[in-house]
Short mmCIF file of C-alpha atoms in Angstrom, two decimals:
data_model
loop_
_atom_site.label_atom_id
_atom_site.label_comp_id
_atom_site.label_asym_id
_atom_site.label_seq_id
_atom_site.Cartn_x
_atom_site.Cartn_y
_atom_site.Cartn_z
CA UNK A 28 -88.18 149.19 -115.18
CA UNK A 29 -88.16 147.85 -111.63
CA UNK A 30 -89.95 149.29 -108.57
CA UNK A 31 -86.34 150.38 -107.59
CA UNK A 32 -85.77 152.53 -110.26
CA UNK A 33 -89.13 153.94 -110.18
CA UNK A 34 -88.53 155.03 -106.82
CA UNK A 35 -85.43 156.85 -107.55
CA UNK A 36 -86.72 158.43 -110.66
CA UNK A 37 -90.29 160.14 -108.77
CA UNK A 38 -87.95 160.96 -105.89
CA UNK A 39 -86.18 162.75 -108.21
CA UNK A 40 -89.05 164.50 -110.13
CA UNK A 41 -90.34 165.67 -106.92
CA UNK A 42 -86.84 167.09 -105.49
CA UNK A 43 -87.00 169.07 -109.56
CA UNK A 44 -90.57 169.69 -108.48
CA UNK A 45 -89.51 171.32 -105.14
CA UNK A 46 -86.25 173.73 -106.86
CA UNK A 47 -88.39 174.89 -109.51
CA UNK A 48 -90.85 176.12 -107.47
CA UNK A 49 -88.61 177.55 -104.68
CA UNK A 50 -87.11 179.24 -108.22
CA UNK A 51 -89.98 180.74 -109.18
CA UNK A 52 -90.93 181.88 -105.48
CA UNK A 53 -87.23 183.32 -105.59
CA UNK A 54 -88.22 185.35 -109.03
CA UNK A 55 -91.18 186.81 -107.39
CA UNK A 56 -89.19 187.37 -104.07
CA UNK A 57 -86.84 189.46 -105.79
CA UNK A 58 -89.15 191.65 -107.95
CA UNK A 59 -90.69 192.87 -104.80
CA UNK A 60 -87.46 193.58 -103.19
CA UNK A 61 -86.50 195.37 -106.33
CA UNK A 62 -89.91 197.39 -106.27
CA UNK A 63 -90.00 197.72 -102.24
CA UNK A 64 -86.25 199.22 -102.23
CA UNK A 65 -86.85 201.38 -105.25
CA UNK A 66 -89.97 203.03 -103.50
CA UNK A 67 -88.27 202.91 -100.03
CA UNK A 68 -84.97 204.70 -101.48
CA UNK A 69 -86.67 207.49 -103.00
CA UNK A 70 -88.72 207.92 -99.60
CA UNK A 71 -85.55 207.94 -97.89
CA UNK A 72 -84.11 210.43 -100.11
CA UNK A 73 -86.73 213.22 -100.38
CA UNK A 74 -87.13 212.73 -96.56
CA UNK A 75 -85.13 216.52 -96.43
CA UNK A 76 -88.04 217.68 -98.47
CA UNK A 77 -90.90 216.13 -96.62
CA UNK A 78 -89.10 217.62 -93.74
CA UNK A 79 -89.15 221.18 -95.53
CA UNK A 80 -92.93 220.94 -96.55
CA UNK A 81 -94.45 218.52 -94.42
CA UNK A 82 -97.91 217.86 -96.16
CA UNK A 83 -98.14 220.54 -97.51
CA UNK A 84 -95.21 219.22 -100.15
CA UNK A 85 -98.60 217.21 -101.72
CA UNK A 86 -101.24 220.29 -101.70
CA UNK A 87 -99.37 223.36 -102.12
CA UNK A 88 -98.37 224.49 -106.16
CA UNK A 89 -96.08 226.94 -105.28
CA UNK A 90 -92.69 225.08 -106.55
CA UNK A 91 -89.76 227.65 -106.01
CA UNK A 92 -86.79 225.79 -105.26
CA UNK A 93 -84.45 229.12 -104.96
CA UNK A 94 -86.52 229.74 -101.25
CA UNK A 95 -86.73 225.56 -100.75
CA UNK A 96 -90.36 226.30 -101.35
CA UNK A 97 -91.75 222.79 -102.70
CA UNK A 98 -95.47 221.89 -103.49
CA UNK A 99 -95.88 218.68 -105.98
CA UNK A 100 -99.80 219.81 -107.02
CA UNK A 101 -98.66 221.69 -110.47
CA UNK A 102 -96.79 218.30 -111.84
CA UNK A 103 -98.64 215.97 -109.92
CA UNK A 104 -101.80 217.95 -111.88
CA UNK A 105 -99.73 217.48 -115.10
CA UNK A 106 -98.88 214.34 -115.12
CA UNK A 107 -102.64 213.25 -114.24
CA UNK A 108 -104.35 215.45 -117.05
CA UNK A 109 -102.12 214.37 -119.67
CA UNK A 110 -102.23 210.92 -119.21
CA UNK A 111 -106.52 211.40 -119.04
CA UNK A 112 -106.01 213.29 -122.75
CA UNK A 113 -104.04 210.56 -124.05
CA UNK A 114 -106.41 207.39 -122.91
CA UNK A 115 -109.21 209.69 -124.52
CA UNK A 116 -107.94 209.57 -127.64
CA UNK A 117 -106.15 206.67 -127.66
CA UNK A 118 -108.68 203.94 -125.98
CA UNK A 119 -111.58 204.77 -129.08
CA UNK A 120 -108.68 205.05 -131.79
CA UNK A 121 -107.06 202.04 -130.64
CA UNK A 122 -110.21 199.82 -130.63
CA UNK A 123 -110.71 200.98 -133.84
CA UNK A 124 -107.78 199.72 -134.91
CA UNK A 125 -107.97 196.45 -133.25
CA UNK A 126 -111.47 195.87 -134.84
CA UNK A 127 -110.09 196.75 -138.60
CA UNK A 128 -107.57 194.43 -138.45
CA UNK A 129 -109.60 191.23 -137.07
CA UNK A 130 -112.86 192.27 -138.75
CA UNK A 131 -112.80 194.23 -141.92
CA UNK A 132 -108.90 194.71 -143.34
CA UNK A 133 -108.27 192.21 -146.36
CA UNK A 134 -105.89 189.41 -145.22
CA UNK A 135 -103.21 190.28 -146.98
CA UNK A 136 -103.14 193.66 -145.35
CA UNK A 137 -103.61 192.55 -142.36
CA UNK A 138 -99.92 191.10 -142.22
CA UNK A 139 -98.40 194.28 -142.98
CA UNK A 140 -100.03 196.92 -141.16
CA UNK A 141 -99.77 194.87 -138.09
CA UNK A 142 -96.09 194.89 -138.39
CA UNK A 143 -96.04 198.71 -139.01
CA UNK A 144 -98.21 199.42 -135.64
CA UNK A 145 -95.56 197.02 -134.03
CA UNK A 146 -93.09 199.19 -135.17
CA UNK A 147 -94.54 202.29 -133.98
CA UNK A 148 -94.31 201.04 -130.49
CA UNK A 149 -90.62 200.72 -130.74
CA UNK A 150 -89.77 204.09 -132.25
CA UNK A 151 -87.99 205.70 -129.06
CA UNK A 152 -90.02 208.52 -127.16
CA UNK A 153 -87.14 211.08 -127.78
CA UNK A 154 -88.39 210.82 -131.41
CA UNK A 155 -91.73 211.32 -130.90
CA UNK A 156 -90.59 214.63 -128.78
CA UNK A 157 -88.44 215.97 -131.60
CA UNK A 158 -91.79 215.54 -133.95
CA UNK A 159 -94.16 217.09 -131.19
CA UNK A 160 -92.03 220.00 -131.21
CA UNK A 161 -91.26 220.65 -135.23
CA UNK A 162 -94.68 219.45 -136.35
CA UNK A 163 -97.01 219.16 -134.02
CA UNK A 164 -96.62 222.53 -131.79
CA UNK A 165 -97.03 224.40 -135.29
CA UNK A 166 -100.36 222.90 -135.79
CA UNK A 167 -101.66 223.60 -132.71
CA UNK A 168 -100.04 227.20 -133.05
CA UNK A 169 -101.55 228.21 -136.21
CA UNK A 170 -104.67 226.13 -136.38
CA UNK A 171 -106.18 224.69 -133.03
CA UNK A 172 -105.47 226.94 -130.45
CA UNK A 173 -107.24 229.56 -132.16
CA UNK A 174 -110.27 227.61 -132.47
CA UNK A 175 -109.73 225.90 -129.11
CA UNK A 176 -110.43 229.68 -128.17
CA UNK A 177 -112.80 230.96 -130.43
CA UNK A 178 -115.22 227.44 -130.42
CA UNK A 179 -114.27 225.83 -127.25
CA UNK A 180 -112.99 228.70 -124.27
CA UNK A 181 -116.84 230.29 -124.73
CA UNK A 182 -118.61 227.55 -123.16
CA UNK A 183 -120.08 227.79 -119.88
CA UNK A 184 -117.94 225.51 -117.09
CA UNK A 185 -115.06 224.20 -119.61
CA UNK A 186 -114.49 227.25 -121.40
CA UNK A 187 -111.37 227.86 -119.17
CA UNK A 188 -110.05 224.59 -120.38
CA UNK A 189 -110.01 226.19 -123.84
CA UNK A 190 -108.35 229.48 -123.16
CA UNK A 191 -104.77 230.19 -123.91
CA UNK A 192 -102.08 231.98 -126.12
CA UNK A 193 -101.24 230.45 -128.94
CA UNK A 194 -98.07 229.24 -128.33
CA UNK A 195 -98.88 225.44 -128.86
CA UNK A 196 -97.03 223.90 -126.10
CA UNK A 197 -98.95 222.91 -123.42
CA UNK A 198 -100.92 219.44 -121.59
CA UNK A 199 -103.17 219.54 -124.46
CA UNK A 200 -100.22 219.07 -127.07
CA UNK A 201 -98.45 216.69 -124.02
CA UNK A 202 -101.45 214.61 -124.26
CA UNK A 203 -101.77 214.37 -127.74
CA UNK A 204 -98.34 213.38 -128.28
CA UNK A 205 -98.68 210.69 -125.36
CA UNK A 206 -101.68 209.66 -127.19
CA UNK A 207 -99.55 208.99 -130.57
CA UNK A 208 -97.16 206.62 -129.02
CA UNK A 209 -99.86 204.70 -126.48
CA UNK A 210 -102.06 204.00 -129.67
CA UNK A 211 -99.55 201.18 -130.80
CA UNK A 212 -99.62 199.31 -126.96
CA UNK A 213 -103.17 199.18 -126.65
CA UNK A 214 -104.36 198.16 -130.14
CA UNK A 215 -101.65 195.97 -130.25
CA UNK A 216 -103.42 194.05 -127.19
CA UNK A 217 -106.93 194.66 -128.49
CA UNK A 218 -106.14 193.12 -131.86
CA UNK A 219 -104.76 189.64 -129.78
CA UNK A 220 -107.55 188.97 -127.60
CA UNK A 221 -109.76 189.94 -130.22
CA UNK A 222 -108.33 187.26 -132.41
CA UNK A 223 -109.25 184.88 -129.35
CA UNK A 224 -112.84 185.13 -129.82
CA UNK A 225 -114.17 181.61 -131.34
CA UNK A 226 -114.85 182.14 -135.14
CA UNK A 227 -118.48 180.06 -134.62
CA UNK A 228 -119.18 182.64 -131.94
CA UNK A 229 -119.11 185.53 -134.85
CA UNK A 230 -120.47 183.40 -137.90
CA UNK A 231 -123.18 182.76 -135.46
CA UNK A 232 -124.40 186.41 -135.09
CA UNK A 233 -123.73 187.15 -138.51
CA UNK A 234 -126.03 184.58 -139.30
CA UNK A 235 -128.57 186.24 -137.37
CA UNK A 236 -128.31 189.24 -139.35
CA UNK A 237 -125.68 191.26 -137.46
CA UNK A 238 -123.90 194.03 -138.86
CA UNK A 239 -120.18 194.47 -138.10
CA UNK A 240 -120.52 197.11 -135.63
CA UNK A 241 -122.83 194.47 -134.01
CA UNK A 242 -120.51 191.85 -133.82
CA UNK A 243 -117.74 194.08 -132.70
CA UNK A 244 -119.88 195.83 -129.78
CA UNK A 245 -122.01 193.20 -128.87
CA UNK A 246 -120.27 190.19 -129.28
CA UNK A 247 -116.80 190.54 -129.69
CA UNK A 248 -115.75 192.94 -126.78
CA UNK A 249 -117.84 191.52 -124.24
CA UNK A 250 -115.82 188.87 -124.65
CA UNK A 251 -112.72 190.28 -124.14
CA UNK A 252 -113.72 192.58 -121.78
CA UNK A 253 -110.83 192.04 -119.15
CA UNK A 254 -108.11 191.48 -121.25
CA UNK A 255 -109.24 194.85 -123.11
CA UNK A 256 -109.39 196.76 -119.75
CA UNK A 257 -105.74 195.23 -118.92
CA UNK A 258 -104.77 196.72 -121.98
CA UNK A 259 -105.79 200.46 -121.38
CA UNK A 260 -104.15 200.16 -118.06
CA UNK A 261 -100.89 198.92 -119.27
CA UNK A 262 -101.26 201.90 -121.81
CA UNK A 263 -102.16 204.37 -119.00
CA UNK A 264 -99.52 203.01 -116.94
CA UNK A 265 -96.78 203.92 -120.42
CA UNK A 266 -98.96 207.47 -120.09
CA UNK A 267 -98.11 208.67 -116.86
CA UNK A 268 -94.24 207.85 -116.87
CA UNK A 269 -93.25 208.99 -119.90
CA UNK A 270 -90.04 211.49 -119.76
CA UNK A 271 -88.94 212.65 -122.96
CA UNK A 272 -91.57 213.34 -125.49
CA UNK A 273 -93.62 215.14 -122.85
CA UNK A 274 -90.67 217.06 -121.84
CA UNK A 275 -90.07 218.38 -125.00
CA UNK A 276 -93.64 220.00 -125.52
CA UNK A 277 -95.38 220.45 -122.49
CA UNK A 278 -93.38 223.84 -121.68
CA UNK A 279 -92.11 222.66 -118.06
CA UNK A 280 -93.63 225.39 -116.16
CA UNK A 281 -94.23 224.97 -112.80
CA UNK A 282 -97.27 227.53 -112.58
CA UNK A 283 -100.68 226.39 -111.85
CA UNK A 284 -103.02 226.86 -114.84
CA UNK A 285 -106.57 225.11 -115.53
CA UNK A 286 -106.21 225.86 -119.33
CA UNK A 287 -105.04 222.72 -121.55
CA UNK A 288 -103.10 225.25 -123.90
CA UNK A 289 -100.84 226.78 -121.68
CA UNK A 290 -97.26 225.44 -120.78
CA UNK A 291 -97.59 223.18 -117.38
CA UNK A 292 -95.12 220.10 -116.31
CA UNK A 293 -95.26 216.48 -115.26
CA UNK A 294 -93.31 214.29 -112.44
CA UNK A 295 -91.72 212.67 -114.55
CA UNK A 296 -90.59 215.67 -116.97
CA UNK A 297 -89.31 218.03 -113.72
CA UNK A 298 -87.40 215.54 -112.89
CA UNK A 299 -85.51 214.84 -115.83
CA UNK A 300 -85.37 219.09 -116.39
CA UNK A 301 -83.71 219.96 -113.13
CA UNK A 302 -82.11 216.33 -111.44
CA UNK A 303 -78.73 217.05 -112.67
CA UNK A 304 -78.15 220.97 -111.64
CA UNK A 305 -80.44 220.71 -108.36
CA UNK A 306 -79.07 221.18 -105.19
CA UNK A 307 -79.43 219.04 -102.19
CA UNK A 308 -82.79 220.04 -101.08
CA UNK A 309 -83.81 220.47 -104.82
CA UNK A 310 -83.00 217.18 -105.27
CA UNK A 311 -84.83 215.20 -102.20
CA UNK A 312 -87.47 217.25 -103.46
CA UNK A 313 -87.85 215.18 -106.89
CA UNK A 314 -86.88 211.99 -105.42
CA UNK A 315 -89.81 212.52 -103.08
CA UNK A 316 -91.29 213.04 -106.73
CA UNK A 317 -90.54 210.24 -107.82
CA UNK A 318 -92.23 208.41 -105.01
CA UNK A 319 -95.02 210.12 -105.78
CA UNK A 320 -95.19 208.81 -109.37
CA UNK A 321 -93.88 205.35 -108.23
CA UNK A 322 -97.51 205.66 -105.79
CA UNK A 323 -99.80 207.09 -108.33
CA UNK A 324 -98.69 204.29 -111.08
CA UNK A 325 -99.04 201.48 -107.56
CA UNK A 326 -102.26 202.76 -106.96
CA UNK A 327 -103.40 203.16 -110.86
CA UNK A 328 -102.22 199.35 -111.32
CA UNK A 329 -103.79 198.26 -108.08
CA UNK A 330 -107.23 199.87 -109.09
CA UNK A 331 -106.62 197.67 -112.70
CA UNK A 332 -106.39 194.60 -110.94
CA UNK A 333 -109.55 195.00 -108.51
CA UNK A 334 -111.77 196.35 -111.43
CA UNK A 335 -109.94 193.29 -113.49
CA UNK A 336 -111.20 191.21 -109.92
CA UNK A 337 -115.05 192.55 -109.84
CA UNK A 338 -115.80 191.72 -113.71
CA UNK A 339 -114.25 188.22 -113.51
CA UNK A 340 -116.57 187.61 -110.43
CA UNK A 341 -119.40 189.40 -112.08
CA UNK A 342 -118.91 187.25 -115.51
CA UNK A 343 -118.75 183.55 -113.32
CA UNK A 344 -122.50 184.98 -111.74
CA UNK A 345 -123.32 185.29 -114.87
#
């Protein structure tokens, strides 16, 4: 090949060079114009509401949209303690999953189950709902409310937590159900960084006399520590949006109650209730909503990251 020709051809790997990378600054352009107009619109259109309420739109819980009365605390309240029930149960289940499957499930079983916790996560939420409600609610109806009550709404400080007819639709059933379909996210993720953990690294504490639990605590999630925290975001994240299923059993009422067994609401649930029959200032009032969700996931995400940020910087001084 002559010098010519090598000319031409790294002139023309570095005019490739230069469009792929103006591409992929393009890409990244136009998510955050997609995410910055998305916030911005729903700003602009629940500007009639923030008019209405002023500040008082994100501390008041009186919600009565017949006297264009509009306080976000009940769902913002909902959508918060929900989401908190569902990483509760889901983070220790999920990591118990993830640790079965990499550590102690035969290989050939392995295979399989994986494939059915994949498909969990892409059963559609609607389903999930329609089980909450025919299975679920009379559970909690017949059987855990009333302890809830009898065990739980006793105790000193969160006794109120516990107290509530038994009705079974409420934050706690919400939560559960939220719980049920983040399970298949977040042990999906555990189970693929935990598979990234060198197999010498394990042999070597087994070895040394380490039990499973050992290996799995000490050893094994240390070492995944960030990619596991990424995970329980990006299931928390799932947690706090979610329409459907919570709509169907968290009893959409817009009165503020402390107790986990009565009937409260979530952004995300109003606003797929009472968007298509609201009226104009009933409807700036859940697009101002939805900002409000669209900020709480931001600032969830954002926290994520700069937790994410401190352990990678605390692992390199280490």
């Amino acid at each position: 090949m002559t010098s010519t020709a090598i000319a031409q051809r790294a002139d023309t790997d570095a005019r490739n060079d230069r469009l792929f990378r103006w591409l992929l600054v393009a890409t990244v352009v136009f998510v955050l114009l997609a995410l910055g107009s998305a916030a911005l619109s729903m700003l602009w259109g629940g500007r009639h509401a923030l008019e209405i309420a002023g500040l008082d739109f994100f501390l008041s819980s009186e919600w009565n949209p017949v006297e264009n009365r509009f306080g976000a605390l009940v769902p913002i309240y909902g959508t918060l303690v929900t989401a908190l029930i569902a990483m509760l149960i889901a983070v220790p289940v999920s990591y118990g999953i993830a640790v079965f499957l990499t550590e102690v499930a035969p290989r050939p079983l392995r295979g399989a189950l994986n494939a059915a916790i994949e498909l969990l996560a892409g059963i559609p939420s609607i389903i999930y709902g329609m089980w909450g409600l025919f299975v679920l609610v009379p559970v909690m109806t017949r059987y855990v409310t009333p302890w809830a009550n009898e065990h739980l709404g006793t105790l000193p400080l969160v006794g109120p937590l516990f107290q509530g007819p038994p009705i079974g639709i409420g934050m706690l059933t919400a939560g559960i159900v939220l719980a049920i379909m983040v399970i298949p996210f977040v042990a999906s993720v555990m189970r693929e960084v935990f598979l990234t953990v060198p197999t010498r690294l394990k042999e070597s504490a087994y070895a040394l006399g380490s039990t499973r639990w050992e290996v799995s605590w000490d050893i094994v999630l240390p070492y995944t520590r960030s990619a596991v925290i990424g995970g329980i975001f990006l299931g928390l994240g799932r947690a706090l949006g979610e329409t459907m299923a919570v709509a169907f059993v968290i009893g959409n009422s817009t009165r503020f109650t402390a107790s986990l067994l009565e009937p409260g609401t979530t952004i995300a649930a109003l606003i797929a209730n009472d968007f298509g029959e609201a009226t104009e200032e009933y409807r700036s009032a859940l697009l101002l909503l939805g900002f409000v969700l669209f900020v709480v996931t931001f600032i969830v995400l954002a926290l994520a990251r700069l937790m994410l940020r401190q352990l990678s910087r605390r692992e390199g001084n280490e």
